[in-house]
CSV table of C-alpha atoms in Angstrom, one decimal:
chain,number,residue,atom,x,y,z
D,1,UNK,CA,0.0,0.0,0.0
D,2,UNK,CA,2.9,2.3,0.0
D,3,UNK,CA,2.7,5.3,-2.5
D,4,UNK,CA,6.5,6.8,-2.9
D,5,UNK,CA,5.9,8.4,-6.6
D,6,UNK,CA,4.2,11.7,-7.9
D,7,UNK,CA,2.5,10.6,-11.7
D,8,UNK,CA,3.0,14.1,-13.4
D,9,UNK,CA,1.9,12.2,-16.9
D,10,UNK,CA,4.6,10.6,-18.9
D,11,UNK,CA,7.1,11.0,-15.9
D,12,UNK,CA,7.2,9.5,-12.0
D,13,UNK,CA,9.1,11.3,-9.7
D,14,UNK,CA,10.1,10.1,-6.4
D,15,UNK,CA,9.8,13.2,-3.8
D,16,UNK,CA,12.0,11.3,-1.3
D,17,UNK,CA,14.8,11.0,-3.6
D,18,UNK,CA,14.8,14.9,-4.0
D,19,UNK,CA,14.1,15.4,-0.6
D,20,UNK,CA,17.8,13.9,0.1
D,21,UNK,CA,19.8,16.0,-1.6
D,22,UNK,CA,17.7,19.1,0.4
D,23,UNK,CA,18.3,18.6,3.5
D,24,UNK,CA,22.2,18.7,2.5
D,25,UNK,CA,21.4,21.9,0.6
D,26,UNK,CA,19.2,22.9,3.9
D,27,UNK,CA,21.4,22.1,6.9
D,28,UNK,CA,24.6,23.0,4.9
D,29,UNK,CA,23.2,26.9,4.1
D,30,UNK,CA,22.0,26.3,8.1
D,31,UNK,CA,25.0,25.9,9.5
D,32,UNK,CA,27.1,28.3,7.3
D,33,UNK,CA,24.6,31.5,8.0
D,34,UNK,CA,23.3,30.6,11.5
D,35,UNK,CA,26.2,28.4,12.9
D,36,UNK,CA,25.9,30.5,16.6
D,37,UNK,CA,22.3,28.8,16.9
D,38,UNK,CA,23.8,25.3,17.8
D,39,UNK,CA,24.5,26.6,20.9
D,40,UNK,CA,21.8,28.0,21.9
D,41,UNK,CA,18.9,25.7,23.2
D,42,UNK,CA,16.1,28.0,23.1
D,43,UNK,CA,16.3,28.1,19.1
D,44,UNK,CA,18.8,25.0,17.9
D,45,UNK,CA,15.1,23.5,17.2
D,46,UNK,CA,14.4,25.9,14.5
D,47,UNK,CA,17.1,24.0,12.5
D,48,UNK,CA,15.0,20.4,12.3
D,49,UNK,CA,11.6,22.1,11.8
D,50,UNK,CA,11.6,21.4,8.2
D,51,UNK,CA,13.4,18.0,8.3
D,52,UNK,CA,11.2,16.8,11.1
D,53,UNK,CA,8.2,18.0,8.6
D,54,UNK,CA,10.1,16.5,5.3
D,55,UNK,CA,10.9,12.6,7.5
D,56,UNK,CA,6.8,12.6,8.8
D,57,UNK,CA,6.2,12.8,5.0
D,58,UNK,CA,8.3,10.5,4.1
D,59,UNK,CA,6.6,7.9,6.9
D,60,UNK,CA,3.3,8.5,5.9
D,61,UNK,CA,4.6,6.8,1.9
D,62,UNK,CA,5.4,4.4,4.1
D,63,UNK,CA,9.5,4.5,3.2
D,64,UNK,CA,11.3,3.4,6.4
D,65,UNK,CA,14.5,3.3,4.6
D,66,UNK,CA,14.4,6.6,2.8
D,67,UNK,CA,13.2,7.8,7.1
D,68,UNK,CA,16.5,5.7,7.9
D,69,UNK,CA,18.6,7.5,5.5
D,70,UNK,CA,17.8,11.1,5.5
D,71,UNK,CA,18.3,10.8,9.4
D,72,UNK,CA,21.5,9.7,9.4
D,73,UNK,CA,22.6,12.1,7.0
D,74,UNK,CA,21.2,15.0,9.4
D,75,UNK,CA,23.0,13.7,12.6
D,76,UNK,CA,26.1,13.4,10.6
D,77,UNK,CA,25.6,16.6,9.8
D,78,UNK,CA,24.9,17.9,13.1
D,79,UNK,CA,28.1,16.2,14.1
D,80,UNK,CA,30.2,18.0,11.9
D,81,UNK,CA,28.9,21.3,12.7
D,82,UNK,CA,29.8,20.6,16.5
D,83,UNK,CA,25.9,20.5,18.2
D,84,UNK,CA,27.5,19.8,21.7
D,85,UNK,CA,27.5,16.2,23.2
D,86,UNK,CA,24.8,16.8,25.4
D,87,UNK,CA,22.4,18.0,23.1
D,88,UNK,CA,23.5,15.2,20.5
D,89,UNK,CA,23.7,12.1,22.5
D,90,UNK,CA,19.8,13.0,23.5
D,91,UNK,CA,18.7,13.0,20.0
D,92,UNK,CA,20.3,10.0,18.8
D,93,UNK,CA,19.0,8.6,21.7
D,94,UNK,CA,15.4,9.8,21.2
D,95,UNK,CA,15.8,9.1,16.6
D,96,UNK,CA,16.9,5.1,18.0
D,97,UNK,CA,13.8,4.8,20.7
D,98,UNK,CA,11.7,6.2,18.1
D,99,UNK,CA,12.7,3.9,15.1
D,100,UNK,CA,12.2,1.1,17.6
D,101,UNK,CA,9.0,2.1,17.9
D,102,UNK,CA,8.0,2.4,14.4
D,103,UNK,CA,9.9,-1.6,13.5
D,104,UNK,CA,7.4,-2.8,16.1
D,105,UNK,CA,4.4,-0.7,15.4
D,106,UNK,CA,4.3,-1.9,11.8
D,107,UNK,CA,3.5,-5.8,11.9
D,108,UNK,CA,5.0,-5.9,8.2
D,109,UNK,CA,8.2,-4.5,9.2
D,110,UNK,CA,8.6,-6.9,12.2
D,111,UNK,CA,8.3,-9.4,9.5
D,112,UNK,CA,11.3,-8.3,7.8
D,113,UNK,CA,13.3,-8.0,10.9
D,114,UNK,CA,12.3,-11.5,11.3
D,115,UNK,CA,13.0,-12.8,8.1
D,116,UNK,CA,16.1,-11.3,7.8
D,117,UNK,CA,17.6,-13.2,11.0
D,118,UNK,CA,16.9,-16.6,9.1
D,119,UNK,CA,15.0,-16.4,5.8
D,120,UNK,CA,15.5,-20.4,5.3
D,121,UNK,CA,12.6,-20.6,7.5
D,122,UNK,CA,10.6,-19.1,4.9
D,123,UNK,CA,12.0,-19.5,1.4
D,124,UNK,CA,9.0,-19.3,-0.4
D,125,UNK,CA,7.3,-16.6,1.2
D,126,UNK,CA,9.0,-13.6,3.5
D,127,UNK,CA,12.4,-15.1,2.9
D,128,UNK,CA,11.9,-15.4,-0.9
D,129,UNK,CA,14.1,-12.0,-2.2
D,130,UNK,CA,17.0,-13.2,0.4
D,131,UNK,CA,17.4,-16.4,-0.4
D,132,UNK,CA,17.6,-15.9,-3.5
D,133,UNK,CA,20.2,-13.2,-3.1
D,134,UNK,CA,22.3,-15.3,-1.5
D,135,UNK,CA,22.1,-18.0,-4.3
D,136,UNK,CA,23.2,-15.3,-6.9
D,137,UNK,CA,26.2,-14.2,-4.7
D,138,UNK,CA,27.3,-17.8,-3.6
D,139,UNK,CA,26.9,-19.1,-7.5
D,140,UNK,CA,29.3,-16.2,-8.5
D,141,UNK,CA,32.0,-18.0,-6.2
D,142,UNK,CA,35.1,-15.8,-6.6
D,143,UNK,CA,35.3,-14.4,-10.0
D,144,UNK,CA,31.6,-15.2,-11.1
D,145,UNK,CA,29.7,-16.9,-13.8
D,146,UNK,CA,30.7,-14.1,-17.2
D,147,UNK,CA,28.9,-10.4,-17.7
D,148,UNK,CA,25.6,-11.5,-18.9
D,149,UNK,CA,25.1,-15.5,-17.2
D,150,UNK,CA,23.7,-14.6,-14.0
D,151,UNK,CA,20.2,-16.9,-13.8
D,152,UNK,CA,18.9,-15.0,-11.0
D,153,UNK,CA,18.0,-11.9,-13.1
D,154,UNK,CA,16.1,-13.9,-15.3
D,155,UNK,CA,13.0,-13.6,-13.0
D,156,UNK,CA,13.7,-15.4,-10.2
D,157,UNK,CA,15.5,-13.1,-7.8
D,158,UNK,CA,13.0,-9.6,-7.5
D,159,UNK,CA,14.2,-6.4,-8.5
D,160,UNK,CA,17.1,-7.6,-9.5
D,161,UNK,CA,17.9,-4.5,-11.5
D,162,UNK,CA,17.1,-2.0,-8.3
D,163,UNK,CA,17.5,-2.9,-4.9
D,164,UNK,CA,19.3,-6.6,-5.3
D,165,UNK,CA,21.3,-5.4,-7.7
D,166,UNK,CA,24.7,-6.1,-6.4
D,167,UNK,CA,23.4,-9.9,-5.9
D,168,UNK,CA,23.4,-9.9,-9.5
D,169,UNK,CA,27.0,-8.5,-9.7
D,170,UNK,CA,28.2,-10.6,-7.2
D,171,UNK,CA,26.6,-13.8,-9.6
D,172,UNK,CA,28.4,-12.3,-12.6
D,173,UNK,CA,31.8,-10.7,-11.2
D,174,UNK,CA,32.3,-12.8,-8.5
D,175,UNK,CA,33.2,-12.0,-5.0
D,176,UNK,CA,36.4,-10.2,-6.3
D,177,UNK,CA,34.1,-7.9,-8.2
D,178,UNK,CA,31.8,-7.3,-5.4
D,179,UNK,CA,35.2,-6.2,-3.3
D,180,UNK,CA,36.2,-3.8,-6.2
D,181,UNK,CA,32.5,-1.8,-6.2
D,182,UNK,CA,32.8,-1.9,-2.6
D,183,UNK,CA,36.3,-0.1,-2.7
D,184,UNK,CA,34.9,2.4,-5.3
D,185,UNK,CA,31.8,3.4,-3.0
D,186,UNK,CA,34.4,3.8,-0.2
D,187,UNK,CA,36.8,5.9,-2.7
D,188,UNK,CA,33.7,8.2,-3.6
D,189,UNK,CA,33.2,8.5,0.2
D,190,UNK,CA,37.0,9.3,0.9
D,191,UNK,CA,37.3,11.7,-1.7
D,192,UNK,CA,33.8,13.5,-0.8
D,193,UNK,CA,35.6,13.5,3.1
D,194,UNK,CA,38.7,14.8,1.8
D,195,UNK,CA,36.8,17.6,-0.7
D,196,UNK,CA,34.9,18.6,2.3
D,197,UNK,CA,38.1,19.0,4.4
D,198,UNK,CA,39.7,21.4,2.0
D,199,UNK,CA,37.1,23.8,1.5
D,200,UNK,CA,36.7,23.9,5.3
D,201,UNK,CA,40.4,24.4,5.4
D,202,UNK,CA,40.2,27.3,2.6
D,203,UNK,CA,37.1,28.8,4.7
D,204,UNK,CA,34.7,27.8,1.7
D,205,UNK,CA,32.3,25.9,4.7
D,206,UNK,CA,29.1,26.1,2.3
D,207,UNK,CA,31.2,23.6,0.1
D,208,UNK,CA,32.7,21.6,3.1
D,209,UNK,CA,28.8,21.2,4.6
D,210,UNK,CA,27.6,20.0,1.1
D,211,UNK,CA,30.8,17.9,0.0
D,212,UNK,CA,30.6,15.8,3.3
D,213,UNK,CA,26.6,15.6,3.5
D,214,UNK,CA,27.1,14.0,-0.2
D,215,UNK,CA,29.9,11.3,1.1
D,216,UNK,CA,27.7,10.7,3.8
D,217,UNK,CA,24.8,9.8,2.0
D,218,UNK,CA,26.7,7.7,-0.6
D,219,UNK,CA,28.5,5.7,2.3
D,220,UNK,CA,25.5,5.3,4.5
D,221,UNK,CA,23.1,4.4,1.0
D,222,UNK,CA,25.2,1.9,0.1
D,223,UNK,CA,26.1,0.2,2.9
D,224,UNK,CA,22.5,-0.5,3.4
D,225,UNK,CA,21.8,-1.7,0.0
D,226,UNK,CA,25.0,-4.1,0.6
D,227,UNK,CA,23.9,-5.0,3.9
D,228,UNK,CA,20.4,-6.1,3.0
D,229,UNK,CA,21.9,-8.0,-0.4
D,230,UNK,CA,24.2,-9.9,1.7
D,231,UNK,CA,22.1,-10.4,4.7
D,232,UNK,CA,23.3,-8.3,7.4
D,233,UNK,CA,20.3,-5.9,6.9
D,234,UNK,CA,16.6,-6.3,7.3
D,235,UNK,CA,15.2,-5.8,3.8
D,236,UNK,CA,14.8,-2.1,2.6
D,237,UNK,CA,13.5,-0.6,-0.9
D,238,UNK,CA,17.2,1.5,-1.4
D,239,UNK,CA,19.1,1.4,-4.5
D,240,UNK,CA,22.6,0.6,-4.8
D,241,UNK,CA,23.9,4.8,-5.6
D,242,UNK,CA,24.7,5.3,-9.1
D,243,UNK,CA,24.5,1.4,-10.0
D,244,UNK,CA,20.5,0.4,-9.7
D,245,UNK,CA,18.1,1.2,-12.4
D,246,UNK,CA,15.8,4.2,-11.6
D,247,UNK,CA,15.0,8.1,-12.7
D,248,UNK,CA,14.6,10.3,-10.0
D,249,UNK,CA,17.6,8.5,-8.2
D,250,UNK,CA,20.1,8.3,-10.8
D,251,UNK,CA,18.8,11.8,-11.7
D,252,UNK,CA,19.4,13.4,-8.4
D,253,UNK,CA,22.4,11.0,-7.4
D,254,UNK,CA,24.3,12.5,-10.3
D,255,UNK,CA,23.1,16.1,-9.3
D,256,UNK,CA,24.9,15.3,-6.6
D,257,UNK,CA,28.3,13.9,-8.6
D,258,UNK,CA,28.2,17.6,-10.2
D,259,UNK,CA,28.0,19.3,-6.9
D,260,UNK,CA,30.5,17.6,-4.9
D,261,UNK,CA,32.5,18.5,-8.9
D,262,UNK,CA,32.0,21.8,-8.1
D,263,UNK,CA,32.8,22.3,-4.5
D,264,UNK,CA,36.3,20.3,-5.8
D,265,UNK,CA,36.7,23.4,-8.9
D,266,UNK,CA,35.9,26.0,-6.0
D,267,UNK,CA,38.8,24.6,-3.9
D,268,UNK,CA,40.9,24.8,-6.9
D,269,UNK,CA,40.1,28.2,-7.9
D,270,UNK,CA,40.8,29.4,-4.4
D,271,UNK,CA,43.9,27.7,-4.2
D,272,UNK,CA,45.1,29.4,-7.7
D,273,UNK,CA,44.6,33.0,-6.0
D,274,UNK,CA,40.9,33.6,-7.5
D,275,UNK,CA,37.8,35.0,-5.4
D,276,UNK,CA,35.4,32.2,-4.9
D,277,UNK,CA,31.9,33.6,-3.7
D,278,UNK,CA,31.1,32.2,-0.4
C-alpha cells in the first residue's frame, strides 16, 4: 500500500529521492549562516523544523528506509557542525527509541526484521528475495559466472535491476568484483571527506557542509543496500547509488556527482589566487 511516486503524466518522480539531496542543501546553508544557533537551546530546534516535517512525510509513503537514510545524514551533519554532546547524544537517543517504535508498530516490518535473521525458515514466502540473493552471490563464487550468465536476473530473484542489484554482480563478477564496487563506493566516500576538508580548510564551509553531506549519503546508502543483499540488513527498498536502475535517483544521485564537482573546482580556484563567492 505504499505510494512513494508523484505521476506528473509521462514521468514519475520520487519526492524522497529529491528530498535527500535538500536537506544537505538545507542544513549546509543552516549551519554556514546561522552556525551560533547550535548553541543555543532555546532556538537550535528551529534548525530540524523542516526536516522533522520532510521525515513525517516521508513515513506517511510508508518508506522506512528513505526515514532511515535522511536521518542519518542529518546527525552526521549535526556532528560535523559541533551540536555539543549533550544535546547530541539526546537526539540520537530519542531518533533510535523512536525507530524502535515504528519496526514494532508496523507488523509488516517486524516481519522483515524476522525474516532477515533466518530467511531459510521461509524460502518461499518472506524469505523469498534473500534467499535468493544469496544464491546469486554464492553461485558467483570468486570471480563469477561471465557479464551476462547470471540466472537469477532472469525472474527469479525480484528487483534484480534495483535494490538486489549487487546480488546480480556478485553472480556475474564474483566475490572479487563485489570487493572492487565496494572499494569504489568507499573511494567516492573518501574523496567526498577529503573535498569537504579542503574547503573547510580554505574557509569555503558552504562547500565543506555539502561535499561531506554527499559522502555521507553515498556511504551510508550503500552500505545498506550491501547490507540487505548480503544479509546483514533487514530488507529495505534502497538502490545501490549510481548502480540500480531508476530516474529520480540516478537523476538526483548524479546532481549530486556535479556538486560535490563543483565544490572540488571551487577549492581549486581558491587555491590558484581567485575570489570564490562564499
Amino acid at each position: 500500500g505504499a505510494k512513494r511516486w508523484i505521476n506528473l503524466g509521462p514521468v514519475n518522480i520520487q519526492p524522497t529521492e529529491v528530498f535527500k539531496l535538500a536537506i544537505i542543501l538545507y542544513l549546509s546553508s543552516f549551519f554556514t549562516r546561522r552556525a551560533e544557533i547550535l548553541k543555543q537551546f532555546k532556538k537550535v530546534w528551529f534548525a530540524g523544523v523542516p526536516v522533522g516535517l520532510g521525515l513525517g512525510l516521508i513515513m506517511l509513503e510508508p518508506d522506512f528506509g528513505s526515514f532511515v537514510v535522511v536521518t542519518v545524514v542529518a546527525l552526521g551533519l549535526l556532528f560535523l557542525a559541533w551540536l555539543p554532546w549533550k544535546w547530541f547524544t539526546a537526539l540520537v537517543c530519542i531518533v533510535a527509541t523512536s525507530m524502535v517504535l515504528l519496526i514494532a508498530m508496523a507488523p509488516y516490518r517486524m516481519a522483515r526484521v524476522m525474516a532477515f535473521l533466518n530467511p531459510w525458515n521461509d524460502p518461499l514466502g518472506k524469505g523469498y528475495q534473500l534467499t535468493h540473493s544469496l544464491m546469486a552471490i554464492a553461485r558467483g563464487e570468486w570471480f563469477g559466472v561471465g557479464l551476462g550468465s547470471s540466472l537469477e536476473k532472469r525472474f527469479y530473484l525480484p528487483e534484480a535491476h534495483t535494490d538486489f542489484i549487487l546480488a546480480v554482480i556478485g553472480e556475474e563478477f564474483g566475490f572479487a568484483g563485489m570487493c572492487v564496487l565496494i572499494f569504489c563506493y568507499a573511494w567516492i566516500v573518501w574523496r567526498a571527506f577529503s573535498i569537504g576538508k579542503q574547503a573547510r580548510d580554505l574557509e569555503l564551509f558552504y562547500g565543506a557542509f555539502v561535499a561531506k553531506g554527499v559522502g555521507i549519503w553515498v556511504g551510508i546508502q550503500s552500505f545498506f543496500n550491501i547490507g540487505v543483499n548480503i544479509g546483514l540488513l533487514p530488507t529495505k527498498g534502497l538502490t545501490l547509488p549510481l548502480m540500480s536502475y531508476g530516474g529520480s535517483a540516478v537523476i538526483v544521485m548524479l546532481v549530486s556527482m556535479a556538486l560535490l564537482m563543483r565544490v572540488d573546482y571551487e577549492n581549486r580556484l581558491k587555491l590558484r589566487g581567485f575570489k570564490v563567492e562564499v
